[in-house]
Coordinates of C-alpha atoms and ligand atoms in Angstrom, one line a residue:
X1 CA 0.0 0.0 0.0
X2 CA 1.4 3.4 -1.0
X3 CA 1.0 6.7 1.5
X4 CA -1.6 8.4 -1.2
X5 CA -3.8 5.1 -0.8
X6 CA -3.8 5.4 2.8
X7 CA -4.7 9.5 2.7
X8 CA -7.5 8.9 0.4
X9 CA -9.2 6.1 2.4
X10 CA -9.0 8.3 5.2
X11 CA -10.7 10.9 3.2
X12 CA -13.1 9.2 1.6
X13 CA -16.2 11.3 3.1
X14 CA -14.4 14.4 3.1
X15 CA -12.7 14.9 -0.4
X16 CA -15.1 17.7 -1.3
X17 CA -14.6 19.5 1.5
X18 CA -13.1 23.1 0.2
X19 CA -11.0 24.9 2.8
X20 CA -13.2 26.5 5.3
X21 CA -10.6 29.0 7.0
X22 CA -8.2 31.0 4.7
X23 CA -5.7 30.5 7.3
X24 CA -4.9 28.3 10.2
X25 CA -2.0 27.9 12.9
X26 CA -2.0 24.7 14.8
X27 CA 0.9 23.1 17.7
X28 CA 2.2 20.4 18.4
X29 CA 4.5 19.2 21.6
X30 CA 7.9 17.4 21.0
X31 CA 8.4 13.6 22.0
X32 CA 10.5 12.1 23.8
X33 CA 10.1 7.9 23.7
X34 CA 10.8 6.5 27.2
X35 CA 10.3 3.1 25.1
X36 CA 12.1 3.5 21.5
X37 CA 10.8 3.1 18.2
X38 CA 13.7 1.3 16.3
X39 CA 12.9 -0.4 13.2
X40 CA 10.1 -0.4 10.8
X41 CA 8.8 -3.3 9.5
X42 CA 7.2 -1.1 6.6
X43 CA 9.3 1.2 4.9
X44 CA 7.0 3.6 3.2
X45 CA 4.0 3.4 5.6
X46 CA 6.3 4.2 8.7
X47 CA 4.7 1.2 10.6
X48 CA 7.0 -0.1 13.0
X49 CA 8.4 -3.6 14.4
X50 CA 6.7 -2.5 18.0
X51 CA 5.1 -0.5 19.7
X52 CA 6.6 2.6 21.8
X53 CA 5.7 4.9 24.5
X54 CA 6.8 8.8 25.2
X55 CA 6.2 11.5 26.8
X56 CA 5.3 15.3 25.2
X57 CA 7.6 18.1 25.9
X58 CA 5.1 20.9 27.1
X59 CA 5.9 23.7 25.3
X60 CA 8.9 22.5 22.8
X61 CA 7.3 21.6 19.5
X62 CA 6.3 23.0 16.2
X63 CA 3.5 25.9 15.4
X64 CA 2.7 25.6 11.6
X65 CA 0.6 28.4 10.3
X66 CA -1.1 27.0 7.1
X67 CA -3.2 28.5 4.0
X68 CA -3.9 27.9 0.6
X69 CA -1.5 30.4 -1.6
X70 CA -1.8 31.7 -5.5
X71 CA 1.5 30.4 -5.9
X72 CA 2.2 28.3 -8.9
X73 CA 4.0 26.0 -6.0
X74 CA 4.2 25.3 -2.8
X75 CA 6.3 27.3 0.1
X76 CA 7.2 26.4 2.7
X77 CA 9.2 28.5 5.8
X78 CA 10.8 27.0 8.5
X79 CA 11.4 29.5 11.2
X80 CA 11.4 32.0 8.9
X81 CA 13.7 31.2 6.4
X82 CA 12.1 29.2 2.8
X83 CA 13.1 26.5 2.6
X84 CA 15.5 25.5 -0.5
X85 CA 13.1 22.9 -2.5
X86 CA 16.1 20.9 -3.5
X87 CA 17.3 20.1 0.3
X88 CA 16.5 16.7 1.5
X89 CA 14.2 18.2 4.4
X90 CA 12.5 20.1 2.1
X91 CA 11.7 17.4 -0.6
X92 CA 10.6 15.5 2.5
X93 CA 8.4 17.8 3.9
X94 CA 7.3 18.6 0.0
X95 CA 6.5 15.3 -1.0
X96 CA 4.3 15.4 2.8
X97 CA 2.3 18.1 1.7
X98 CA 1.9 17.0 -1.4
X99 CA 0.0 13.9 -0.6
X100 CA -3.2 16.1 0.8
X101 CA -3.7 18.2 -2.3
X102 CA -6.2 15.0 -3.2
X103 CA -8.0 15.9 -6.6
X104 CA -7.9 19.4 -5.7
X105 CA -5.9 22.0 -7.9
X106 CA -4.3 24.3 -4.6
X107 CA -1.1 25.3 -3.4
X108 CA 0.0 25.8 0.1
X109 CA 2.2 27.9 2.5
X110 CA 3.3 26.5 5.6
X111 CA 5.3 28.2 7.7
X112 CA 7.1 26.2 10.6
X113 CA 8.1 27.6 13.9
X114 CA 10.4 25.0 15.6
X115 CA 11.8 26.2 19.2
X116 CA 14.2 22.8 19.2
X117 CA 17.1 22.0 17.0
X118 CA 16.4 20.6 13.9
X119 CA 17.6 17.1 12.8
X120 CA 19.7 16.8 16.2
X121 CA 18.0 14.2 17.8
X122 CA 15.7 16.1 19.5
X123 CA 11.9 15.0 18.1
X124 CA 12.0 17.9 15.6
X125 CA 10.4 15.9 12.7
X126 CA 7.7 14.3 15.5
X127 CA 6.4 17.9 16.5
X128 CA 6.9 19.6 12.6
X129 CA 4.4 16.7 10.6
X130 CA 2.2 16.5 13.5
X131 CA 1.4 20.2 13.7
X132 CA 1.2 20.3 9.7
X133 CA -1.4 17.6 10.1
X134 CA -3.4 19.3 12.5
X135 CA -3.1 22.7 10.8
X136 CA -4.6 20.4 7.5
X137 CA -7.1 19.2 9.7
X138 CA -8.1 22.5 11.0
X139 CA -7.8 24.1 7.3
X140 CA -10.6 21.8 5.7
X141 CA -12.7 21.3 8.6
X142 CA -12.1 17.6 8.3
X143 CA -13.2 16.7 11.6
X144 CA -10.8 13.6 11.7
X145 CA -11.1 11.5 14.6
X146 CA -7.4 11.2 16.8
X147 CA -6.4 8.1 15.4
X148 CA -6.9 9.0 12.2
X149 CA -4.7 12.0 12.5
X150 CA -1.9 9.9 14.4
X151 CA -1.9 7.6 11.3
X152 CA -1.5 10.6 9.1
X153 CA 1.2 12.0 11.1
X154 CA 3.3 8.4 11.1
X155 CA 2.9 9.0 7.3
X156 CA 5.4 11.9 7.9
X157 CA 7.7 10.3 10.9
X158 CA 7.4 7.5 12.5
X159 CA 7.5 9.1 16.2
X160 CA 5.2 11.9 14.6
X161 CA 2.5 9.7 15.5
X162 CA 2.9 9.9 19.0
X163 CA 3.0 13.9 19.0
X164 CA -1.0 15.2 18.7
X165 CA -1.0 15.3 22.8
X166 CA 0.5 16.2 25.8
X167 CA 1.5 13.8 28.2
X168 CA 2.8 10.1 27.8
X169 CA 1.2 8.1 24.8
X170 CA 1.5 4.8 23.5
X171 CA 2.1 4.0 20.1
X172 CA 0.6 0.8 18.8
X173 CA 2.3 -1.3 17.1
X174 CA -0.5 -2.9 15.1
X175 CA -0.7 -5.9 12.9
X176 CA -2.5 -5.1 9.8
X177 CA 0.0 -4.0 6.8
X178 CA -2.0 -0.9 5.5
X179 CA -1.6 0.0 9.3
X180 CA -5.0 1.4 10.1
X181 CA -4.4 -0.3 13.7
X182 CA -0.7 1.4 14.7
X183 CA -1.6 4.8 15.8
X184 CA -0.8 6.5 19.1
X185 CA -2.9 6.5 21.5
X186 CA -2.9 9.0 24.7
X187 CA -1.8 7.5 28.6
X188 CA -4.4 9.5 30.4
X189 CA -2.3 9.1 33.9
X190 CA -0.2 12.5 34.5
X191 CA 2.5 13.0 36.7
X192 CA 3.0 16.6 37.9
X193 CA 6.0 16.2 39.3
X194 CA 7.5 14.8 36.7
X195 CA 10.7 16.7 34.8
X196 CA 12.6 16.4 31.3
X197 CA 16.0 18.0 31.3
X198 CA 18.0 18.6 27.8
X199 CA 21.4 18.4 27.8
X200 CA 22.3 19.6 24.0
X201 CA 25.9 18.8 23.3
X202 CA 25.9 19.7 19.9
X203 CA 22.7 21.7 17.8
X204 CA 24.3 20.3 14.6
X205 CA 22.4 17.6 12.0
X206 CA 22.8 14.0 12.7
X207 CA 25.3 12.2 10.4
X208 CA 23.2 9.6 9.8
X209 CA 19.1 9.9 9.4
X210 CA 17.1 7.8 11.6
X211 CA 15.7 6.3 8.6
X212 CA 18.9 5.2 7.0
X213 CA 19.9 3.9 11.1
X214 CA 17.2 1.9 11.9
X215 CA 17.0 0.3 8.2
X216 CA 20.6 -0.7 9.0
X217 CA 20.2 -1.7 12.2
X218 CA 17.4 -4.0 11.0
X219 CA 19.3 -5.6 8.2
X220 CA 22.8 -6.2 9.4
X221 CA 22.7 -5.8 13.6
X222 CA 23.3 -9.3 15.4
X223 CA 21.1 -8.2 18.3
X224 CA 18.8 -7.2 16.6
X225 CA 16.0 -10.2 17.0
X226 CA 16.3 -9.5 21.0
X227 CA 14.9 -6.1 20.7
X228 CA 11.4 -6.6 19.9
X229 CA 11.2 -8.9 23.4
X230 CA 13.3 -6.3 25.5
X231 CA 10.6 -3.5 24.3
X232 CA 7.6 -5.6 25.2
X233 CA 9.6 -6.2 28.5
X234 CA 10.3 -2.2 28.9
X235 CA 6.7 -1.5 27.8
X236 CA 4.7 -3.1 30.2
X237 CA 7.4 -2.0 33.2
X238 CA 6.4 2.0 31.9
X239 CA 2.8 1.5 32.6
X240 CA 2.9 0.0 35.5
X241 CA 5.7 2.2 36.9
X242 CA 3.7 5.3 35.3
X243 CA 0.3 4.0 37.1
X244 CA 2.0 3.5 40.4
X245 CA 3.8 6.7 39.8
X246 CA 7.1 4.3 40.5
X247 CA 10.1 6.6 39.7
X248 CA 13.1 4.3 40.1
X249 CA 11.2 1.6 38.1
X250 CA 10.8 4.2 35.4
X251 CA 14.0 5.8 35.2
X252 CA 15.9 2.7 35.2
X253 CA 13.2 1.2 32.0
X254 CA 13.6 4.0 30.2
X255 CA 17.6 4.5 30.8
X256 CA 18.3 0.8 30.0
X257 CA 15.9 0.9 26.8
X258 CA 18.0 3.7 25.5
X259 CA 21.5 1.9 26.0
X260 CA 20.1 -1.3 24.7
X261 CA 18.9 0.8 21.6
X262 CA 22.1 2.1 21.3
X263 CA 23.8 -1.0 21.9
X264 CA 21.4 -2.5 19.0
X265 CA 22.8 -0.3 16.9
X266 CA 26.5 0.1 17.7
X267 CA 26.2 -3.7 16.4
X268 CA 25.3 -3.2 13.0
X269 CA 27.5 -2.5 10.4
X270 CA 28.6 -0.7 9.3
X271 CA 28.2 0.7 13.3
X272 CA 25.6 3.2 14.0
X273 CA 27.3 5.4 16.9
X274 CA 25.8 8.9 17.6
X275 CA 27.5 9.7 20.9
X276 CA 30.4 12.2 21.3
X277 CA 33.0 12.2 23.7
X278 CA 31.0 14.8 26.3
X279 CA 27.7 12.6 26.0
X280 CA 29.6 9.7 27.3
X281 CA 31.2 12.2 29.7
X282 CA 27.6 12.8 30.7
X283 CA 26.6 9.7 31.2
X284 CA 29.3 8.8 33.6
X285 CA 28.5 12.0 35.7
X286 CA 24.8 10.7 35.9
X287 CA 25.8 7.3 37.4
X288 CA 28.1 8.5 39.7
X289 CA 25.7 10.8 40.8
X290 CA 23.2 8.1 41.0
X291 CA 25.8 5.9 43.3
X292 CA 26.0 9.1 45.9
X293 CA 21.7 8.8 46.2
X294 CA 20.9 10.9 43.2
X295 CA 17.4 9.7 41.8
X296 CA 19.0 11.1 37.9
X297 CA 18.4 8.8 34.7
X298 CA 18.6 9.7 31.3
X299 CA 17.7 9.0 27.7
X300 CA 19.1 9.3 24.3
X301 CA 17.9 9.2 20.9
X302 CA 19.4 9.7 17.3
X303 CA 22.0 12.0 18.0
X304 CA 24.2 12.6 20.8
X305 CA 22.1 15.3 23.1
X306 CA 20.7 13.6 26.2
X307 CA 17.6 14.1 28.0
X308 CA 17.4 13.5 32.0
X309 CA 14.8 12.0 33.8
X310 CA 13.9 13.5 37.6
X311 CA 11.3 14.7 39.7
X312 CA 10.5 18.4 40.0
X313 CA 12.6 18.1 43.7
X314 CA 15.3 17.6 42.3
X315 CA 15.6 20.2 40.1
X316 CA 18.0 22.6 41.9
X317 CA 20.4 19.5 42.0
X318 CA 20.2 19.3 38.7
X319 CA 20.5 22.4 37.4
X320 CA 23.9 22.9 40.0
X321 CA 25.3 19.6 38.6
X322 CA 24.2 20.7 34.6
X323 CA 24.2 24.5 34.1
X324 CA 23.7 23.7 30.6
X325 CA 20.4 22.3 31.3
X326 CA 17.1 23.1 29.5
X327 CA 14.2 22.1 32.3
X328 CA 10.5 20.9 30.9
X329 CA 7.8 20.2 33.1
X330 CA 5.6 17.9 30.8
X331 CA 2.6 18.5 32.9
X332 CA 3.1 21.8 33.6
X333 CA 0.5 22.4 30.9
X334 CA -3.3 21.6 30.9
X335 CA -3.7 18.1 28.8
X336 CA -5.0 19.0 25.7
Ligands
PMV401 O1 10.4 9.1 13.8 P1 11.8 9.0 13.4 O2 12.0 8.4 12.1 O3 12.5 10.3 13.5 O4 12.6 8.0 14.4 C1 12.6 8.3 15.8 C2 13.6 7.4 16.4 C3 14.0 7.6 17.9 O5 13.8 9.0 18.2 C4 15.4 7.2 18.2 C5 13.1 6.8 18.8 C6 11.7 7.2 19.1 O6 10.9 6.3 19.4 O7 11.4 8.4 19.0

C-alpha cells in the first residue's frame, strides 16, 4: 500500500470538503520515547516492528501556520527562512504536503516555527508533521477523529504519531500492513512532578538519518532479533511504573531501553554510533551521581544530546550539577 492510498481512504467522506478558514495555525509538543521506536517493518508506511511509549515536551514543539496560496507552487518556511526545494528536508516535507492536495488544484504555504534543534535528535520531525497535520485538519474542517490523524502524522515520521498530545502516549504497534491499527494512542495518567532535562551537546544535523539507522540496524545488527522482546519487556514495566507513579522503576526502563537501543545499533555494520566524547562524559557524571543517592536517569535518541529523567525536587540538583540544562515540566500544561 502506497502513502496516497492510505490519505485517500482516510478521506473518503471528506474529499469535497473546500477549505473552510483561509488560514490556520496549529501546535504540536515534542516527544521524547521512554520506550524506543527502532525499526520499521514497513518502509513507506512508517509502521514499525513495535510499539513505543513517550512522553510530550510541554511547550517544545512546532507551530505551523497554514493556508492555501496563489503560488504556482508550494512554500514552505521554516522558522522563517524558505526553505531551499532541493534540500532533503525540504523534498521531505514537499513530497508530505503534497499527498493532501487530493484531486484538488491548490497550493499551500506553511510556515514552521520550531523552538528545538532541527535534525539533532531532538523529536523535531515528530512535533513539525504532527502540527502540519493538524493545521490540515483544521484548514478543511475535516473533523478527523485522533487516530486518524496519528496515522496521518506516522505517514510523515514515524514518532510523529505519538505527537498530537501532551503527556505520555502509546504507540501501537498494530498488525495489519495498511496500518489502520498502529496509531498513538494517549496514557491518560499524568504525573506533575514529573521533569525532562535537555542536555544539547551539539545543535548540529545528525550524520546519519534515523531512517537510514534503523533500516541498517534491521538488516545487518546481530542483536537485533532480541529487541522486539526487551521493548515488550520495557513497555509493560512504563505503565505499571507510570500507574503507580514508581520513579526508580521508570527511570531505570527507560535509561536501559535507550542503551540497549544504542547497543542494537552500535552492532550493526557498518556501526551506527551517535555519541560524542561529552555525552559519554555525561553519562558517567549521571551514574556516579546516582551511586552518591541521586534519583538522575537519562535518555538518548538519534544524535548525541541527552535528556534527563527526575522529579520536579530535584531540580535545583540538577541544574547545579548541569548549568547547561534546558528544564521541561511535561505537565506543567493543561492536557489537551
Ligand atoms: O520518527 P523517526 O523516524 O524520527 O525516528 C525516531 C527514532 C527515535 O527517536 C530514536 C526513537 C523514538 O521512538 O522516538
Amino acid at each position: 500500500m502506497k502513502k496516497s492510498d492510505v490519505v485517500r481512504q482516510i478521506l473518503k467522506d471528506r474529499d469535497g470538503l473546500s477549505p473552510k478558514n483561509s488560514a490556520v495555525t496549529a501546535y504540536a509538543p515534542s516527544n521524547i520515547a521512554l520506550c524506543k521506536y527502532w525499526g520499521k517493518r514497513d518502509q513507506e508506511l512508517n509502521l514499525p516492528v513495535t510499539s513505543s511509549l513517550s512522553i510530550s515536551l510541554g511547550d517544545k514543539g512546532s507551530t505551523t501556520e497554514l493556508s492555501i496560496s496563489q503560488n504556482p507552487h508550494d512554500v514552505i518556511f521554516v522558522n522563517g527562512r524558505q526553505m531551499d526545494a532541493m534540500s532533503p528536508f525540504a523534498k521531505r516535507l514537499l513530497a508530505f504536503v503534497d499527498l493532501f492536495r487530493v484531486n484538488r488544484d491548490i497550493n499551500f504555504v506553511a510556515n514552521i516555527q520550531t523552538n528545538i534543534p532541527i535534525g539533532a535528535g531532538l523529536a523535531s520531525s515528530a512535533c513539525g508533521f504532527a502540527s502540519i497535520v493538524m493545521a490540515l485538519n483544521s484548514l478543511f474542517a475535516w473533523e478527523l477523529n485522533e487516530s486518524d490523524l496519528s496515522i496521518l502524522a506516522r505517514l510523515g515520521s514515524g514518532s510523529a504519531s505519538r505527537s498530537l498530545w501532551h503527556g505520555f502516549v502509546e504507540w501501537h504497534v498494530g498488525e495489519q500492513s495498511d496500518g489502520f491499527d498502529s496509531y498513538g494512542e494517549l496514557i491518560t495518567e499524568t504525573w506533575p512532578e514529573l521533569c525532562i532535562g535537555l542536555l544539547i551537546i551539539t545543535e548540529a544535523e545528525k550524520e546519519i538519518p534515523s531512517r537510514e539507522a534503523m533500516q541498517r540496524t534491521v538488516t545487518t545488527s546481530p542483536l537485533y532479533s532480541a529487541w522486539p522482546l526487551k521493548v515488550n519487556q520495557d513497555l509493560s514495566v512504563l505503565k505499571r511504573a507510570i500507574h503507580s507513579q514508581d520513579f526508580l522503576l521508570l527511570g531505570q526502563t527507560a535509561e536501559s531501553n535507550a542503551l540497549t537501543m544504542h547497543a542494537t545499533m552500535q552492532s550493526a555494520w557498518p556501526p551506527v554510533f551517535y555519541a560524542l566524547p561529552e555525552t559519554i562524559t555525561l553519562m558517567k557524571k549521571i551514574w556516579q551521581l546516582r551511586n552518591q543517592g541521586f534519583m538522575l536517569y537519562f535518555t538518548q535518541d538519534a544524535g548525541p544530546n541527552l535528556k534527563l529523567i527526575f522529579l520536579e525536587k530535584d531540580a535545583n540538583a540538577v541544574r547545579a550539577e548541569f548549568p547547561q540544562v534546558e528544564i521541561i515540566k511535561p505537565f506543567s500544561l493543561p492536557v489537551a
